[in-house]
Short mmCIF file of C-alpha atoms and ligand atoms in Angstrom, two decimals:
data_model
loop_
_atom_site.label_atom_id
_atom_site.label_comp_id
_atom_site.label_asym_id
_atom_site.label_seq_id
_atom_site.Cartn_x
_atom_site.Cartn_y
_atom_site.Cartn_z
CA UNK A 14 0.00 0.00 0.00
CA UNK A 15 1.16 3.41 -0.41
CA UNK A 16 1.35 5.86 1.78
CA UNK A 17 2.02 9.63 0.67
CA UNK A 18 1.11 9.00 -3.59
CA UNK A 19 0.90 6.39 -6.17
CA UNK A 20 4.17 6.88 -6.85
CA UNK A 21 5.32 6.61 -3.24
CA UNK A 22 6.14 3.38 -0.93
CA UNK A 23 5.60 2.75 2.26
CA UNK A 24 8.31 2.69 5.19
CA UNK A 25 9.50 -0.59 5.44
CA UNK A 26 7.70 -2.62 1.89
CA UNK A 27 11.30 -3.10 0.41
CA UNK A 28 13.32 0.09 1.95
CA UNK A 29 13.82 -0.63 5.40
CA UNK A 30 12.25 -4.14 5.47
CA UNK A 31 12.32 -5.54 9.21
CA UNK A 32 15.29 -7.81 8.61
CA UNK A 33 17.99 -9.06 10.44
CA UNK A 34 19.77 -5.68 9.20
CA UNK A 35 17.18 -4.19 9.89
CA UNK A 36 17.20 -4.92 13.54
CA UNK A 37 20.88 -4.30 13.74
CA UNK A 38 20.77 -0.80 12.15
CA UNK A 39 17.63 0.09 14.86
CA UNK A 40 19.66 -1.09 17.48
CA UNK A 41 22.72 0.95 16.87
CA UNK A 42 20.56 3.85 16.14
CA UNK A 43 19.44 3.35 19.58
CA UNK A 44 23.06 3.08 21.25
CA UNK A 45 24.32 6.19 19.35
CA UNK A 46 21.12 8.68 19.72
CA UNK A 47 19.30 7.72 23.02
CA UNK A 48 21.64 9.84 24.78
CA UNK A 49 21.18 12.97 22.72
CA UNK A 50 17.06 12.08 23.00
CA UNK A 51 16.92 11.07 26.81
CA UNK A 52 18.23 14.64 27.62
CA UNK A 53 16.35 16.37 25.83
CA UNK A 54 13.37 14.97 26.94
CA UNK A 55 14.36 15.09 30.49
CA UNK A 56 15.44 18.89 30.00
CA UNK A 57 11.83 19.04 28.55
CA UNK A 58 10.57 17.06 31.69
CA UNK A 59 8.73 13.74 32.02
CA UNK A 60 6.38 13.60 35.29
CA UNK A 61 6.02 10.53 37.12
CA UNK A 62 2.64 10.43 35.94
CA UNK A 63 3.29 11.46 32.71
CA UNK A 64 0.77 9.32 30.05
CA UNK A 65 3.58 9.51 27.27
CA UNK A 66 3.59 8.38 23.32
CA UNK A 67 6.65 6.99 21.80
CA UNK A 68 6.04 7.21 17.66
CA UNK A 69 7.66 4.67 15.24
CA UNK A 70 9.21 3.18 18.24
CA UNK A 71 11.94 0.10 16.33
CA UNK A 72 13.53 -1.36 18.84
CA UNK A 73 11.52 0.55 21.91
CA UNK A 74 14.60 2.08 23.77
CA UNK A 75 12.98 5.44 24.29
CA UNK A 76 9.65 3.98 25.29
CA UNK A 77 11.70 1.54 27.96
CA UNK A 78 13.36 4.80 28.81
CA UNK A 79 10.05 6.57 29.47
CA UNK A 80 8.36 3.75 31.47
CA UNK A 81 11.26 4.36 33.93
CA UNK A 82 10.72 8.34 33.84
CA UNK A 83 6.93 7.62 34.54
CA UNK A 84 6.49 4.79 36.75
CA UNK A 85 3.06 6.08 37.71
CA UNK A 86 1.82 6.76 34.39
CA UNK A 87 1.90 4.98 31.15
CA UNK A 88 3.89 4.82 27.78
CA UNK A 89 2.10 3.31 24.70
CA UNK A 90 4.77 2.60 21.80
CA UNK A 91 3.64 2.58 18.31
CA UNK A 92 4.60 0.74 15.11
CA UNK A 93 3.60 -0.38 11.86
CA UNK A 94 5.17 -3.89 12.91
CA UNK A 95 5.72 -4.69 16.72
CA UNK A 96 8.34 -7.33 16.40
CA UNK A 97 11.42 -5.46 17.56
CA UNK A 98 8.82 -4.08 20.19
CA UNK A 99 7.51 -7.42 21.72
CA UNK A 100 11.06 -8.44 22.58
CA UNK A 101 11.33 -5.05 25.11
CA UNK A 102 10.99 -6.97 28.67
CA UNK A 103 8.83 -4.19 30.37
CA UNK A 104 5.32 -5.29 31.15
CA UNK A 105 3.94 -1.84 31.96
CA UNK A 106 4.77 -0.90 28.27
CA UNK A 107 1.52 -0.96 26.08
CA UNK A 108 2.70 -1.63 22.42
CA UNK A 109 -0.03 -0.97 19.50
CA UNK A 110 -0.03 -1.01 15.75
CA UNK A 111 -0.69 2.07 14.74
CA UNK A 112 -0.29 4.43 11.22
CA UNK A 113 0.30 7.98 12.61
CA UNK A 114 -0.78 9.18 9.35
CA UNK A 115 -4.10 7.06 9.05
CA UNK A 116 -5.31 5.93 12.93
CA UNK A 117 -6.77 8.13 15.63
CA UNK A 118 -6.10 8.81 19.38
CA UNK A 119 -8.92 10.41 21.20
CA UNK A 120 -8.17 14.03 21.84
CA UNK A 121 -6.01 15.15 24.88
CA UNK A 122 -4.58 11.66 25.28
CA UNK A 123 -0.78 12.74 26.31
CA UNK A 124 1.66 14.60 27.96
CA UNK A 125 4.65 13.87 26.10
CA UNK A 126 4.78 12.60 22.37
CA UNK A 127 7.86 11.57 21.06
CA UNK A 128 8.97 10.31 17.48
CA UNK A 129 12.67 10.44 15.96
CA UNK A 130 13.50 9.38 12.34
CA UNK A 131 9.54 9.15 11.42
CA UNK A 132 8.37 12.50 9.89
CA UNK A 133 11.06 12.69 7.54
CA UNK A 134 10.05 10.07 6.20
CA UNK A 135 6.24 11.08 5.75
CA UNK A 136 4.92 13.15 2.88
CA UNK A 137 1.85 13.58 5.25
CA UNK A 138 3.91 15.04 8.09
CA UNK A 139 2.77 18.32 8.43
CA UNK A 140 -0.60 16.87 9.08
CA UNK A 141 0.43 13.94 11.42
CA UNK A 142 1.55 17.27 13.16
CA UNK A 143 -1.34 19.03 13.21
CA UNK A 144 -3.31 15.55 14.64
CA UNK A 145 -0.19 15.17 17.52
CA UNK A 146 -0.85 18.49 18.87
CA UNK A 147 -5.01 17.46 18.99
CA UNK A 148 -3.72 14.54 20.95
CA UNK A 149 -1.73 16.34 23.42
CA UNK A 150 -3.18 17.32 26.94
CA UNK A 151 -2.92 20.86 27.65
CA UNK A 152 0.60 21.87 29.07
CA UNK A 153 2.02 18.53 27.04
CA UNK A 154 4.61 19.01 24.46
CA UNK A 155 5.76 17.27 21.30
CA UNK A 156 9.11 16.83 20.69
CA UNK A 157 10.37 15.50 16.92
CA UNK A 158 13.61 14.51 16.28
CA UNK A 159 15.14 14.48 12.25
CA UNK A 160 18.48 14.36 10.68
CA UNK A 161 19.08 17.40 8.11
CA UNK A 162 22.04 16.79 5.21
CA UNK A 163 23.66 20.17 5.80
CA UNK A 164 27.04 18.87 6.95
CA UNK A 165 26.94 15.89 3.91
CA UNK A 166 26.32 18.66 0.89
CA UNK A 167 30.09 20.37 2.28
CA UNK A 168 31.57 16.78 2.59
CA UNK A 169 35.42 17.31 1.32
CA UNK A 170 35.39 13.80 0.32
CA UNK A 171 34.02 13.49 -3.16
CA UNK A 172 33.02 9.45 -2.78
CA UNK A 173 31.19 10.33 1.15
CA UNK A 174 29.76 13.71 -0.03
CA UNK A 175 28.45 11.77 -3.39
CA UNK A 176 27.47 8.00 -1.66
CA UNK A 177 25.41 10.05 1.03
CA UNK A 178 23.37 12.20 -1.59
CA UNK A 179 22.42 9.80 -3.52
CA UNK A 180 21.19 7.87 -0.91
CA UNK A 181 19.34 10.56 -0.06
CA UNK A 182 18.00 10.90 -3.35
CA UNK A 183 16.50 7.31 -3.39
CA UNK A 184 14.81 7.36 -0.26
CA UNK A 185 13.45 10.65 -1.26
CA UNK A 186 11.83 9.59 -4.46
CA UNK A 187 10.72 6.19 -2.97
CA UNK A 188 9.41 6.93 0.63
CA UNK A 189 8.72 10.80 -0.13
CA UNK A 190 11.51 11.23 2.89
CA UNK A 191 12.45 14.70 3.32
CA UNK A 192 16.07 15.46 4.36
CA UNK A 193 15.93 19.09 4.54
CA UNK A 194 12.16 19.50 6.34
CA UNK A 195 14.55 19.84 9.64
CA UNK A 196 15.60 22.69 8.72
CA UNK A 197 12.14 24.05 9.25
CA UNK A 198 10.83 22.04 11.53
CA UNK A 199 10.67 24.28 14.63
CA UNK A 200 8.54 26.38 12.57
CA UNK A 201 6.09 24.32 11.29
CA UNK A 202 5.53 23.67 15.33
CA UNK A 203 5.10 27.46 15.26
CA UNK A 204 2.15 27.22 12.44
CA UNK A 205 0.02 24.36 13.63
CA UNK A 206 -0.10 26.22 17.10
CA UNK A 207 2.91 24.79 19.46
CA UNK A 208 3.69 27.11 21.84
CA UNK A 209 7.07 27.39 23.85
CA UNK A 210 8.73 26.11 20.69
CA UNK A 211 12.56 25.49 20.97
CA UNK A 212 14.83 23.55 19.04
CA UNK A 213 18.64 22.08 19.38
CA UNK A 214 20.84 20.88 16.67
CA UNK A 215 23.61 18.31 17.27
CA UNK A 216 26.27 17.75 14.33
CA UNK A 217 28.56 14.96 15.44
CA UNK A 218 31.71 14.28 14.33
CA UNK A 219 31.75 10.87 12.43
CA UNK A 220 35.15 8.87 12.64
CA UNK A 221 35.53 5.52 10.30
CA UNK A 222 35.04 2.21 12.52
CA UNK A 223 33.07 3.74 15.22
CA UNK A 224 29.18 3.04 16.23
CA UNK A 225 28.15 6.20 14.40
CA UNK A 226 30.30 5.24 11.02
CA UNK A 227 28.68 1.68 11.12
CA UNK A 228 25.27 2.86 11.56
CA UNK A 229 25.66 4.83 8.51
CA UNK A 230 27.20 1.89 7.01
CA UNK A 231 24.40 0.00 7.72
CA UNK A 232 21.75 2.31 7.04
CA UNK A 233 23.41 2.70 3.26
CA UNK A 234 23.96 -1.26 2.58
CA UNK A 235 20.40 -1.56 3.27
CA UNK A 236 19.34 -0.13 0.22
CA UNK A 237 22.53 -1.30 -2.11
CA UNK A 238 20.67 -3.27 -4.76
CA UNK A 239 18.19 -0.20 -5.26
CA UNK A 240 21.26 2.21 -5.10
CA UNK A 241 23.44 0.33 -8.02
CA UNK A 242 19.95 -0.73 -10.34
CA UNK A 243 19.00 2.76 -9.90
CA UNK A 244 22.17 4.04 -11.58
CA UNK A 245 22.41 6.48 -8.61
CA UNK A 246 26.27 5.04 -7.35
CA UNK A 247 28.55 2.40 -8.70
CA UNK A 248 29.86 -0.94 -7.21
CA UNK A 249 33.21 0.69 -6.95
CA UNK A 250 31.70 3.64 -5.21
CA UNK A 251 29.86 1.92 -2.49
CA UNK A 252 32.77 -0.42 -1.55
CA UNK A 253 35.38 2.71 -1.25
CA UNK A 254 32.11 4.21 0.67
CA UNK A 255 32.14 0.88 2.88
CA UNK A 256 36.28 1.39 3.70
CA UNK A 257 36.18 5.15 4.57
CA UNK A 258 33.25 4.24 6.96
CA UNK A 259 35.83 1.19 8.41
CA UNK A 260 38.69 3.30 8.38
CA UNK A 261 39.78 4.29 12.02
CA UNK A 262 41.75 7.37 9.81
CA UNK A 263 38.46 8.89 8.18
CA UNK A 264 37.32 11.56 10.10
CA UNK A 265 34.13 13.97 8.37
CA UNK A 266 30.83 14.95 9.69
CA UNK A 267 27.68 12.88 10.56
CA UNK A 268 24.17 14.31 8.94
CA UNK A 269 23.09 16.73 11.41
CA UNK A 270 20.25 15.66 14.36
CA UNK A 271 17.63 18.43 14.29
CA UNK A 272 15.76 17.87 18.01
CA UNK A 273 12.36 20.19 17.87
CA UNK A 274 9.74 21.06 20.49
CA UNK A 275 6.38 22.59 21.12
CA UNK A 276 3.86 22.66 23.97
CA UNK A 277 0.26 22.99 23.89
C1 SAM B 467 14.25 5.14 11.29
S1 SAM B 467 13.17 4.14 12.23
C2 SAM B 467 13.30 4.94 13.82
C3 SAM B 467 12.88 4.06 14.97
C4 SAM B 467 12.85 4.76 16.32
N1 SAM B 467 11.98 5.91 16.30
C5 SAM B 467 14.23 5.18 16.74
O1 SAM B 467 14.60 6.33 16.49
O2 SAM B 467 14.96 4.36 17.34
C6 SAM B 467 11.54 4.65 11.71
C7 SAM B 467 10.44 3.88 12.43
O3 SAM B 467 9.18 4.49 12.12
C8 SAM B 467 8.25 3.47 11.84
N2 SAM B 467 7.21 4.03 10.96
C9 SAM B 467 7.35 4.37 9.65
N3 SAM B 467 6.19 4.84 9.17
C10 SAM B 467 5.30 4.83 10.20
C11 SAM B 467 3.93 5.18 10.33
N4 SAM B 467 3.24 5.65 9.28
N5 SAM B 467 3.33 5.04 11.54
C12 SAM B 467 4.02 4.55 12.59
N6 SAM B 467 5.33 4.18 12.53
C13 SAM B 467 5.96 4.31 11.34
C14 SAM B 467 9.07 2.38 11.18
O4 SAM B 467 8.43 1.13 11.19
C15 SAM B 467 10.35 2.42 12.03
O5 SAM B 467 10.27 1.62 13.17
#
């Protein structure tokens, strides 16, 4: 089914399939960005009672995270497919599938709503924001978390720089991703009503061989076969790609982490 045209597909049909791979890549992501994410969110502040919605939760870190901010309220975690999710072991999590483009959640549900690496990927995201902030209680906030290609479009190195864009380029034209909505992002909290809107970007220094070097790695490999039918890189590109990424000696800059926030 598709989700944002004919021409588009939906998050994980072919591109980002739950695979093996898939699960790895989720699970790094987690390792690498749940430290930027948990203090933000505890900067933003989680009561103990907080009711709290993690959005396109993978592997569930955050939402484990928030059950332990909010012992005396409740987390639901949402998914198109809860298999990374049924593995978290914390019974007071409440997991649901659940389209935040296409299902409901009664008005004034939450007090925090969370969701990194999902709107991007949306072509209906500026109206899965405008629903979020209908199913926020009042004083809640929202806070969306994106990468933005800024730092890749400078990359010195011709074969990074290139291997990244294109990349970019294919999700873009399959899902309908948008690499450069983060850029705007804390406005468009700013025109569906948020107030108190803040935002913080993070641009981390990516060094071959590292967590944040394989992640990108991964997250590249996943989509080789598109990448090289496609025409968009060659064989010979990826695998120099692949070695600067391995290379303890390759030091550049990570796509940037866009972290955005509005209240009700
Ligand atoms: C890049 S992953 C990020 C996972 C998790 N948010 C994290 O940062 O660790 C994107 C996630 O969003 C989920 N997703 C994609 N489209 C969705 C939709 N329409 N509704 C709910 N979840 C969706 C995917 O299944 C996937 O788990």
């Amino acid at each position: 089914m598709s989700s944002g045209g004919p021409e588009m597909e939906k998050y994980g049909e072919t591109l980002f399939a739950l695979d093996q791979d898939e699960e790895i890549r989720l699970r790094l992501l987690a390792e690498v960005f749940d430290p930027l994410c948990t203090r933000t969110l505890d900067a933003l502040g989680v009561a103990r009672d907080a009711r709290c919605l993690e959005v396109g939760a993978g592997s569930g870190s955050v939402a484990q995270w928030l059950c332990g901010q909010a012992p005396d309220g409740e987390v639901i975690a949402t998914d198109l497919d809860l298999r990374l999710l049924e593995r978290v072991a914390e019974p007071r999590l409440r997991r649901l599938v659940h389209d935040v483009t296409t299902d409901p959640f009664p008005d004034g549900s939450f007090d925090v709503i969370h969701a990194r690496l999902v709107l991007s990927h949306l072509p209906q995201r500026d109206d899965v924001m405008r629903r979020m902030m209908r199913w926020l209680r009042p004083g809640g906030f929202v806070l969306i978390e994106s990468f933005c290609w800024f730092p890749i479009d400078s990359a010195p190195h011709p074969t990074y720089r290139k291997v990244m864009q294109r990349w970019s380029s294919l999700i873009c034209g399959t899902l309908g991703t948008d690499s450069w909505w983060a850029r705007s992002q804390p406005g468009s909290f700013l025109d569906y009503g948020y107030r108190d809107v803040g935002a913080n970007t993070v641009t981390q220094n990516l060094r071959g061989g590292t967590q944040l070097a394989d992640f990108w790695r991964l997250t590249v490999d996943m989509s080789r076969e598109q990448l090289i039918a496609g025409g968009f890189v060659t064989p010979y590109e990826l695998d120099e790609f692949y070695g600067l990424l391995r290379d303890d000696g390759f030091w550049d800059l990570a796509p940037a982490l866009v972290q955005s926030w509005g209240h009700k």
